[in-house]
Amino acid sequence: MPNVVVLDNGAGLVKAGIGGERDPIAVVPNCMARPLSSKKWLLADQLLSSTEDLTSATLRRPFDRGYLINPDLQSTLWSHIFTTLLKITPSQSSLLLTEPLFTLPSIQRSVDELVFEEFNFKSLFVSDCPSLAHLYEASRSPYGMVSKTQCSLVVDCGFSFTHAAPVFQNFTLNYGVKRLDLGGKALTNYLKELVSYRSVNVMDESFTMDDVKEKLCFVSLDVARDLQIARKKGKDNHFRCTYVLPDGITHTKGFVKDPDEANRYLSLGDGASVLSERKDDPNQLGVIEKPEDRRTVDLSKNEFSLTNERFIVPEMIFRPADLGMNQAGIAACILRAVNSCHPFLHPVLYKSIILTGGSTRFPQFAERLEKELRPLVPAKYPVNISSQEDPILGVWRGGSLLASSPDFDAMCVTKAEYEELGSARCRRRFLH
């Protein structure tokens, strides 16, 4: 039996490995970048090197707004992944590939051309992400709710957008899928704008600001309370922390100056006790607000402080309207997805909500989502939200399971079938 290459081809990260394994061999950025100091383009794993200085690097991505727009660039990246990282021969392997929901037929054709005509894979199976995330969760707890009912609502919050997708018996119910045009990329861009406006210009620092977002941002459980705390001075401000930018000499990567300071917000819990500690007593304010506590930017230090940006940025997923987007938040998105399905499925879907995708890794994401969703859902239905153990790898692991199943070969389209019938006829086999 040939190797099955499992490729979760996300717009932000490519996860690639061999079917049957627990973890992928490569988890690399799906882009290429050229540092200021170099004429050479770096791709995929080369961007993760600790010695590369990617300050103000020029970026090229094969995906835009969630869809493949540059097949040539994708081909270059895949070629590097297959030969250098996976060390496989495509002509002796099958491919299990993930594709965004509702991909246009013209894009599907160009992907099929890449797979069969450029790389010469033996056979191909194309899946969507929600059904693989569901498959992995069902296998992880064989006696759990998802496995017993064969039904779940997968909330996939990725790089380009967020989907709430009902899955029934391993098939995504396309008529029930609802989309929010917000993902990790929009959050990073918003953080760039906030920091550039308030502190130091970081509009060209995509890699650095991704790192800032992943290390320091979190979801607020009480936005009004946290905004008040964020206005406080000195030690009373539980959110202030400092990030040091790369200087290209002593360190080529940015870092959090004081990790303990960055985690102080966790001591707040969900109560409002912090606000009652100190009302705005003018005498006390005078003591706390020293000149050195005021927000000044020392450009010689090459660092900046964050306070309310840490929770305002992920807040976009819950309240896009606050930013002028004409879209409902993630809780309303889930509600509309469930209501699109048969009423018999409603109680089961609310009870088995699965969070996957890198943007669900913000601390307190699941708790906040439950808090938003509970008032919207009829009281007779329990709401249960579970995060995957690794939201970035969950879809790939589902694909690895599927690729190692005895039925996999029969599900694939072979190169001979593609050559005889063409892309459109072959795609009907995948039922989505």
Short mmCIF file of C-alpha atoms in Angstrom, two decimals:
data_model
loop_
_atom_site.label_atom_id
_atom_site.label_comp_id
_atom_site.label_asym_id
_atom_site.label_seq_id
_atom_site.Cartn_x
_atom_site.Cartn_y
_atom_site.Cartn_z
CA MET A 1 0.00 0.00 0.00
CA PRO A 2 1.49 3.41 -0.91
CA ASN A 3 2.17 6.11 1.66
CA VAL A 4 -0.72 8.47 2.19
CA VAL A 5 0.43 12.06 2.55
CA VAL A 6 -1.94 14.03 4.78
CA LEU A 7 -1.83 17.75 3.99
CA ASP A 8 -3.91 20.19 6.03
CA ASN A 9 -3.30 23.13 3.73
CA GLY A 10 -4.33 26.12 5.85
CA ALA A 11 -3.94 29.73 4.73
CA GLY A 12 -1.72 30.44 7.73
CA LEU A 13 0.00 27.11 8.45
CA VAL A 14 0.54 23.94 6.42
CA LYS A 15 0.42 20.75 8.50
CA ALA A 16 1.97 17.85 6.56
CA GLY A 17 2.78 14.27 7.46
CA ILE A 18 2.12 10.60 6.77
CA GLY A 19 -1.28 8.96 7.39
CA GLY A 20 -1.45 6.73 10.47
CA GLU A 21 0.98 8.87 12.51
CA ARG A 22 -0.20 10.82 15.54
CA ASP A 23 1.57 14.07 14.68
CA PRO A 24 2.56 15.74 11.41
CA ILE A 25 6.21 15.89 10.38
CA ALA A 26 5.99 19.58 9.46
CA VAL A 27 3.91 22.48 10.79
CA VAL A 28 5.17 25.44 8.78
CA PRO A 29 3.93 28.86 7.59
CA ASN A 30 2.16 28.71 4.22
CA CYS A 31 4.13 31.62 2.80
CA MET A 32 7.51 32.80 1.66
CA ALA A 33 9.36 35.86 2.94
CA ARG A 34 12.38 37.88 1.98
CA PRO A 35 14.27 39.60 4.82
CA LEU A 36 15.47 43.17 4.28
CA SER A 37 19.09 42.07 4.46
CA SER A 38 18.77 39.36 1.80
CA LYS A 39 17.87 38.84 -1.86
CA LYS A 40 16.88 35.25 -1.21
CA TRP A 41 13.30 34.17 -0.52
CA LEU A 42 12.88 31.91 2.52
CA LEU A 43 10.04 29.40 2.56
CA ALA A 44 8.07 27.28 5.02
CA ASP A 45 10.39 25.80 7.70
CA GLN A 46 13.21 28.26 6.88
CA LEU A 47 11.03 31.02 8.37
CA LEU A 48 11.06 29.23 11.74
CA SER A 49 14.85 29.34 12.08
CA SER A 50 15.94 31.07 15.30
CA THR A 51 18.82 32.81 13.49
CA GLU A 52 16.78 34.43 10.71
CA ASP A 53 15.96 38.09 11.27
CA LEU A 54 12.54 38.61 9.69
CA THR A 55 12.18 42.26 10.72
CA SER A 56 10.21 44.11 8.02
CA ALA A 57 10.41 41.07 5.73
CA THR A 58 8.45 41.14 2.46
CA LEU A 59 5.74 38.45 2.52
CA ARG A 60 4.02 36.45 -0.21
CA ARG A 61 1.11 34.11 0.50
CA PRO A 62 -0.64 31.71 -1.92
CA PHE A 63 -3.95 32.33 -0.11
CA ASP A 64 -5.96 35.52 0.09
CA ARG A 65 -9.18 35.85 2.13
CA GLY A 66 -9.19 32.11 2.64
CA TYR A 67 -8.89 30.91 -0.95
CA LEU A 68 -5.99 29.81 -3.11
CA ILE A 69 -5.20 32.63 -5.57
CA ASN A 70 -1.61 31.77 -6.50
CA PRO A 71 -1.23 28.08 -7.48
CA ASP A 72 2.36 28.63 -8.70
CA LEU A 73 3.48 29.87 -5.31
CA GLN A 74 1.58 27.02 -3.60
CA SER A 75 3.34 24.58 -5.93
CA THR A 76 6.76 25.95 -4.91
CA LEU A 77 5.90 25.57 -1.21
CA TRP A 78 4.47 22.05 -1.62
CA SER A 79 7.50 20.97 -3.62
CA HIS A 80 9.78 22.09 -0.78
CA ILE A 81 7.58 20.35 1.82
CA PHE A 82 7.35 17.05 -0.09
CA THR A 83 11.02 16.75 -1.04
CA THR A 84 12.87 18.43 1.81
CA LEU A 85 10.65 17.88 4.86
CA LEU A 86 8.59 14.74 4.14
CA LYS A 87 11.15 13.13 1.78
CA ILE A 88 8.43 11.36 -0.23
CA THR A 89 7.96 10.58 -3.92
CA PRO A 90 4.52 11.92 -4.93
CA SER A 91 4.15 9.46 -7.86
CA GLN A 92 4.25 6.57 -5.35
CA SER A 93 1.89 8.19 -2.82
CA SER A 94 -1.75 9.08 -2.33
CA LEU A 95 -2.78 12.52 -1.05
CA LEU A 96 -5.43 13.50 1.49
CA LEU A 97 -5.90 17.25 1.16
CA THR A 98 -8.06 19.70 3.12
CA GLU A 99 -9.84 22.48 1.28
CA PRO A 100 -11.86 25.46 2.56
CA LEU A 101 -15.64 25.09 2.51
CA PHE A 102 -17.37 26.48 -0.59
CA THR A 103 -14.24 26.60 -2.74
CA LEU A 104 -15.00 27.75 -6.29
CA PRO A 105 -14.83 25.11 -9.06
CA SER A 106 -12.12 27.11 -10.87
CA ILE A 107 -9.88 26.88 -7.77
CA GLN A 108 -10.69 23.17 -7.39
CA ARG A 109 -9.58 22.61 -11.00
CA SER A 110 -6.25 24.35 -10.44
CA VAL A 111 -5.67 22.26 -7.26
CA ASP A 112 -6.43 19.04 -9.16
CA GLU A 113 -3.98 20.09 -11.88
CA LEU A 114 -1.30 20.66 -9.25
CA VAL A 115 -1.91 17.28 -7.60
CA PHE A 116 -2.18 15.09 -10.71
CA GLU A 117 -0.34 16.92 -13.49
CA GLU A 118 2.47 18.66 -11.65
CA PHE A 119 3.17 16.31 -8.75
CA ASN A 120 1.77 13.10 -10.30
CA PHE A 121 0.16 11.73 -7.14
CA LYS A 122 -1.39 8.25 -7.54
CA SER A 123 -4.73 9.25 -6.05
CA LEU A 124 -6.44 12.09 -4.22
CA PHE A 125 -9.06 12.54 -1.52
CA VAL A 126 -10.27 16.05 -0.69
CA SER A 127 -11.94 16.76 2.65
CA ASP A 128 -13.17 19.81 4.53
CA CYS A 129 -11.81 20.68 7.98
CA PRO A 130 -14.97 20.34 10.16
CA SER A 131 -15.59 16.67 9.24
CA LEU A 132 -11.96 15.74 10.09
CA ALA A 133 -12.07 17.64 13.40
CA HIS A 134 -15.31 15.77 14.22
CA LEU A 135 -13.75 12.41 13.26
CA TYR A 136 -10.76 13.01 15.54
CA GLU A 137 -12.94 14.03 18.52
CA ALA A 138 -15.20 10.97 18.02
CA SER A 139 -12.18 8.64 18.01
CA ARG A 140 -10.63 10.29 21.06
CA SER A 141 -13.59 9.48 23.31
CA PRO A 142 -15.41 6.44 21.82
CA TYR A 143 -18.10 6.58 24.54
CA GLY A 144 -18.51 10.35 24.49
CA MET A 145 -21.40 12.41 23.17
CA VAL A 146 -19.85 13.08 19.73
CA SER A 147 -19.13 9.41 19.14
CA LYS A 148 -22.51 8.14 20.35
CA THR A 149 -24.64 10.64 18.42
CA GLN A 150 -22.27 10.95 15.40
CA CYS A 151 -23.17 14.62 15.45
CA SER A 152 -21.34 17.81 16.46
CA LEU A 153 -21.04 21.51 15.76
CA VAL A 154 -17.46 22.34 14.78
CA VAL A 155 -16.39 25.95 15.29
CA ASP A 156 -13.27 26.35 13.16
CA CYS A 157 -11.60 29.69 13.84
CA GLY A 158 -8.67 29.81 11.46
CA PHE A 159 -6.39 32.29 9.72
CA SER A 160 -8.85 33.85 7.27
CA PHE A 161 -12.31 33.21 8.63
CA THR A 162 -14.42 31.42 11.23
CA HIS A 163 -16.97 28.72 10.37
CA ALA A 164 -19.71 27.23 12.53
CA ALA A 165 -20.36 23.91 10.77
CA PRO A 166 -22.81 21.17 11.81
CA VAL A 167 -21.38 17.69 11.13
CA PHE A 168 -23.61 14.61 10.94
CA GLN A 169 -22.17 11.09 10.48
CA ASN A 170 -18.84 12.52 9.31
CA PHE A 171 -20.43 14.76 6.66
CA THR A 172 -20.51 18.53 6.99
CA LEU A 173 -24.07 19.79 6.46
CA ASN A 174 -23.26 22.56 3.98
CA TYR A 175 -26.71 24.15 4.24
CA GLY A 176 -26.11 24.73 7.95
CA VAL A 177 -22.62 26.25 7.73
CA LYS A 178 -22.35 29.89 8.78
CA ARG A 179 -19.28 32.04 8.25
CA LEU A 180 -17.76 35.02 10.05
CA ASP A 181 -15.19 36.85 7.87
CA LEU A 182 -12.72 37.14 10.70
CA GLY A 183 -9.71 35.04 11.62
CA GLY A 184 -6.19 35.23 12.95
CA LYS A 185 -4.94 37.47 10.14
CA ALA A 186 -7.53 40.20 10.83
CA LEU A 187 -6.71 40.07 14.56
CA THR A 188 -2.97 40.47 13.90
CA ASN A 189 -3.65 43.39 11.54
CA TYR A 190 -5.83 45.09 14.16
CA LEU A 191 -3.12 44.63 16.80
CA LYS A 192 -0.57 46.13 14.37
CA GLU A 193 -2.78 49.20 13.92
CA LEU A 194 -3.33 49.70 17.64
CA VAL A 195 0.36 49.40 18.55
CA SER A 196 1.45 51.56 15.58
CA TYR A 197 -1.02 54.28 16.59
CA ARG A 198 -0.14 54.21 20.28
CA SER A 199 3.53 53.27 20.50
CA VAL A 200 5.82 52.32 17.65
CA ASN A 201 5.28 51.63 13.93
CA VAL A 202 4.95 47.84 13.49
CA MET A 203 2.81 47.77 10.32
CA ASP A 204 5.43 45.70 8.45
CA GLU A 205 6.15 43.27 11.30
CA SER A 206 3.76 40.38 10.55
CA PHE A 207 5.82 37.62 12.19
CA THR A 208 6.63 39.67 15.30
CA MET A 209 3.04 40.81 15.82
CA ASP A 210 1.76 37.25 15.38
CA ASP A 211 4.09 36.32 18.22
CA VAL A 212 2.84 39.23 20.37
CA LYS A 213 -0.77 38.16 19.74
CA GLU A 214 -0.13 34.50 20.58
CA LYS A 215 1.84 35.22 23.75
CA LEU A 216 -0.03 38.16 25.25
CA CYS A 217 -3.63 38.35 24.00
CA PHE A 218 -6.50 36.73 25.90
CA VAL A 219 -10.30 36.80 25.88
CA SER A 220 -11.92 38.99 28.51
CA LEU A 221 -14.72 37.51 30.65
CA ASP A 222 -16.00 40.98 31.63
CA VAL A 223 -15.04 43.71 29.16
CA ALA A 224 -16.49 46.67 31.10
CA ARG A 225 -14.59 45.66 34.26
CA ASP A 226 -11.36 45.03 32.39
CA LEU A 227 -11.50 48.38 30.57
CA GLN A 228 -11.72 50.12 33.95
CA ILE A 229 -8.77 48.14 35.32
CA ALA A 230 -6.78 48.91 32.16
CA ARG A 231 -7.08 52.65 32.93
CA LYS A 232 -5.46 52.27 36.34
CA LYS A 233 -1.87 53.29 36.98
CA GLY A 234 1.14 51.39 38.21
CA LYS A 235 0.68 48.09 40.04
CA ASP A 236 -3.13 48.32 40.00
CA ASN A 237 -3.12 47.76 36.25
CA HIS A 238 -3.16 43.96 35.91
CA PHE A 239 -2.80 44.06 32.15
CA ARG A 240 0.25 46.19 31.48
CA CYS A 241 3.19 44.21 30.17
CA THR A 242 6.15 44.90 27.90
CA TYR A 243 7.25 43.24 24.69
CA VAL A 244 10.82 43.69 23.45
CA LEU A 245 11.22 43.94 19.69
CA PRO A 246 14.11 42.19 17.90
CA ASP A 247 17.16 44.43 17.48
CA GLY A 248 18.91 42.29 14.86
CA ILE A 249 22.14 42.16 16.90
CA THR A 250 21.70 40.50 20.28
CA HIS A 251 18.36 38.85 19.46
CA THR A 252 16.62 38.27 16.12
CA LYS A 253 13.26 37.37 17.69
CA GLY A 254 11.03 39.45 19.95
CA PHE A 255 10.18 38.32 23.49
CA VAL A 256 7.98 39.14 26.50
CA LYS A 257 10.06 41.14 28.98
CA ASP A 258 8.51 39.69 32.15
CA PRO A 259 6.32 36.56 31.75
CA ASP A 260 5.06 36.82 35.36
CA GLU A 261 3.85 40.35 34.72
CA ALA A 262 2.12 39.13 31.54
CA ASN A 263 0.16 36.50 33.53
CA ARG A 264 -1.05 38.80 36.31
CA TYR A 265 -4.49 39.11 34.68
CA LEU A 266 -5.20 35.45 35.55
CA SER A 267 -5.52 36.39 39.23
CA LEU A 268 -8.60 38.51 38.43
CA GLY A 269 -10.90 35.52 37.95
CA ASP A 270 -14.48 36.26 36.92
CA GLY A 271 -15.48 38.44 39.87
CA ALA A 272 -15.68 42.20 40.08
CA SER A 273 -13.80 42.39 43.41
CA VAL A 274 -10.87 44.23 41.86
CA LEU A 275 -13.03 47.23 41.07
CA SER A 276 -14.28 47.55 44.63
CA GLU A 277 -10.73 47.64 46.03
CA ARG A 278 -10.26 51.26 45.19
CA LYS A 279 -12.73 53.91 44.12
CA ASP A 280 -11.24 56.93 42.40
CA ASP A 281 -10.06 58.65 45.57
CA PRO A 282 -8.18 61.77 44.41
CA ASN A 283 -5.55 61.41 47.18
CA GLN A 284 -4.78 57.86 46.20
CA LEU A 285 -4.62 58.74 42.52
CA GLY A 286 -1.99 61.32 43.34
CA VAL A 287 0.13 58.73 45.09
CA ILE A 288 -0.13 56.13 42.35
CA GLU A 289 0.37 58.29 39.30
CA LYS A 290 4.07 59.05 39.30
CA PRO A 291 5.68 60.56 36.22
CA GLU A 292 7.52 57.31 35.43
CA ASP A 293 4.21 55.41 35.36
CA ARG A 294 2.84 57.55 32.57
CA ARG A 295 2.76 55.93 29.20
CA THR A 296 5.88 57.18 27.47
CA VAL A 297 7.58 55.54 24.53
CA ASP A 298 11.33 55.25 24.79
CA LEU A 299 12.35 54.49 21.21
CA SER A 300 15.94 53.76 22.21
CA LYS A 301 14.72 50.72 24.15
CA ASN A 302 13.01 49.14 21.13
CA GLU A 303 10.06 47.91 23.19
CA PHE A 304 6.42 48.76 23.78
CA SER A 305 3.81 48.20 26.47
CA LEU A 306 0.38 46.67 26.04
CA THR A 307 -2.65 47.13 28.30
CA ASN A 308 -6.22 46.94 26.97
CA GLU A 309 -4.98 45.87 23.49
CA ARG A 310 -4.47 42.42 24.99
CA PHE A 311 -8.21 41.73 25.23
CA ILE A 312 -9.61 44.30 22.76
CA VAL A 313 -8.05 42.39 19.83
CA PRO A 314 -9.68 38.93 20.46
CA GLU A 315 -12.89 40.80 21.33
CA MET A 316 -13.37 41.29 17.56
CA ILE A 317 -14.47 37.65 17.24
CA PHE A 318 -17.30 38.24 19.73
CA ARG A 319 -18.28 41.78 18.66
CA PRO A 320 -17.27 42.52 15.05
CA ALA A 321 -19.91 45.29 14.91
CA ASP A 322 -17.80 47.38 17.34
CA LEU A 323 -15.23 47.63 14.57
CA GLY A 324 -17.72 48.64 11.93
CA MET A 325 -18.10 45.14 10.43
CA ASN A 326 -21.62 44.39 9.34
CA GLN A 327 -21.57 40.89 10.87
CA ALA A 328 -22.84 39.17 14.00
CA GLY A 329 -20.39 37.72 16.52
CA ILE A 330 -19.40 34.09 16.93
CA ALA A 331 -22.24 33.27 19.37
CA ALA A 332 -24.93 34.46 16.93
CA CYS A 333 -23.09 32.61 14.14
CA ILE A 334 -23.37 29.33 16.12
CA LEU A 335 -27.05 29.98 16.86
CA ARG A 336 -27.85 30.51 13.16
CA ALA A 337 -25.92 27.37 12.20
CA VAL A 338 -27.90 25.24 14.68
CA ASN A 339 -31.23 26.80 13.66
CA SER A 340 -30.53 25.88 10.02
CA CYS A 341 -30.64 22.20 10.98
CA HIS A 342 -33.59 19.91 11.80
CA PRO A 343 -35.03 20.64 15.28
CA PHE A 344 -34.24 17.03 16.33
CA LEU A 345 -30.54 17.89 16.04
CA HIS A 346 -30.64 21.10 18.11
CA PRO A 347 -30.13 19.57 21.59
CA VAL A 348 -27.29 17.36 20.36
CA LEU A 349 -25.49 20.17 18.52
CA TYR A 350 -25.58 22.51 21.53
CA LYS A 351 -24.23 19.69 23.69
CA SER A 352 -21.28 18.90 21.40
CA ILE A 353 -19.64 22.14 20.26
CA ILE A 354 -16.00 21.51 19.28
CA LEU A 355 -13.51 24.39 19.04
CA THR A 356 -10.68 24.00 16.53
CA GLY A 357 -8.28 26.32 14.69
CA GLY A 358 -5.41 28.45 15.99
CA SER A 359 -7.57 31.46 16.93
CA THR A 360 -9.42 29.41 19.58
CA ARG A 361 -6.20 29.09 21.61
CA PHE A 362 -6.64 32.44 23.34
CA PRO A 363 -6.93 31.88 27.12
CA GLN A 364 -10.57 31.93 28.37
CA PHE A 365 -12.01 31.59 24.83
CA ALA A 366 -14.33 28.67 25.64
CA GLU A 367 -15.55 30.21 28.94
CA ARG A 368 -16.41 33.49 27.23
CA LEU A 369 -18.15 31.74 24.34
CA GLU A 370 -20.30 29.77 26.78
CA LYS A 371 -21.12 32.98 28.63
CA GLU A 372 -22.24 34.62 25.35
CA LEU A 373 -24.12 31.58 24.07
CA ARG A 374 -26.01 30.50 27.18
CA PRO A 375 -28.55 33.40 27.21
CA LEU A 376 -29.32 32.83 23.49
CA VAL A 377 -29.98 29.08 23.75
CA PRO A 378 -33.35 27.79 25.06
CA ALA A 379 -33.00 26.94 28.78
CA LYS A 380 -34.04 23.31 28.23
CA TYR A 381 -30.87 22.61 26.18
CA PRO A 382 -27.53 22.16 27.97
CA VAL A 383 -24.55 23.87 26.29
CA ASN A 384 -21.23 22.03 26.26
CA ILE A 385 -18.15 23.51 24.58
CA SER A 386 -14.93 21.51 24.31
CA SER A 387 -11.58 22.70 22.97
CA GLN A 388 -9.42 20.25 21.09
CA GLU A 389 -6.24 19.21 22.93
CA ASP A 390 -4.27 20.94 20.16
CA PRO A 391 -6.61 23.10 18.03
CA ILE A 392 -3.95 23.53 15.32
CA LEU A 393 -3.36 19.79 14.84
CA GLY A 394 -6.91 18.45 15.41
CA VAL A 395 -7.89 18.53 11.72
CA TRP A 396 -4.61 16.94 10.61
CA ARG A 397 -5.01 14.13 13.17
CA GLY A 398 -8.53 13.45 11.86
CA GLY A 399 -7.06 13.24 8.37
CA SER A 400 -4.34 10.87 9.58
CA LEU A 401 -7.01 8.58 11.06
CA LEU A 402 -9.05 8.63 7.87
CA ALA A 403 -5.97 7.93 5.72
CA SER A 404 -5.15 4.82 7.75
CA SER A 405 -8.70 3.38 7.53
CA PRO A 406 -9.23 0.31 5.29
CA ASP A 407 -11.87 2.15 3.20
CA PHE A 408 -9.59 5.04 2.27
CA ASP A 409 -8.43 3.71 -1.11
CA ALA A 410 -12.00 3.25 -2.31
CA MET A 411 -12.82 6.86 -1.41
CA CYS A 412 -10.02 8.33 -3.53
CA VAL A 413 -10.01 9.50 -7.13
CA THR A 414 -7.11 7.93 -9.06
CA LYS A 415 -4.92 9.68 -11.61
CA ALA A 416 -6.41 7.48 -14.38
CA GLU A 417 -9.97 8.51 -13.41
CA TYR A 418 -8.95 12.17 -13.38
CA GLU A 419 -7.40 11.86 -16.85
CA GLU A 420 -10.48 10.07 -18.21
CA LEU A 421 -13.29 12.03 -16.55
CA GLY A 422 -11.78 15.41 -15.71
CA SER A 423 -11.88 17.45 -12.51
CA ALA A 424 -15.61 18.25 -12.24
CA ARG A 425 -16.79 14.62 -12.54
CA CYS A 426 -14.17 13.42 -10.06
CA ARG A 427 -15.12 16.05 -7.50
CA ARG A 428 -18.62 14.60 -7.18
CA ARG A 429 -17.08 11.65 -5.36
CA PHE A 430 -16.23 13.89 -2.38
CA LEU A 431 -19.84 14.96 -1.76
CA HIS A 432 -19.11 18.53 -0.75
#
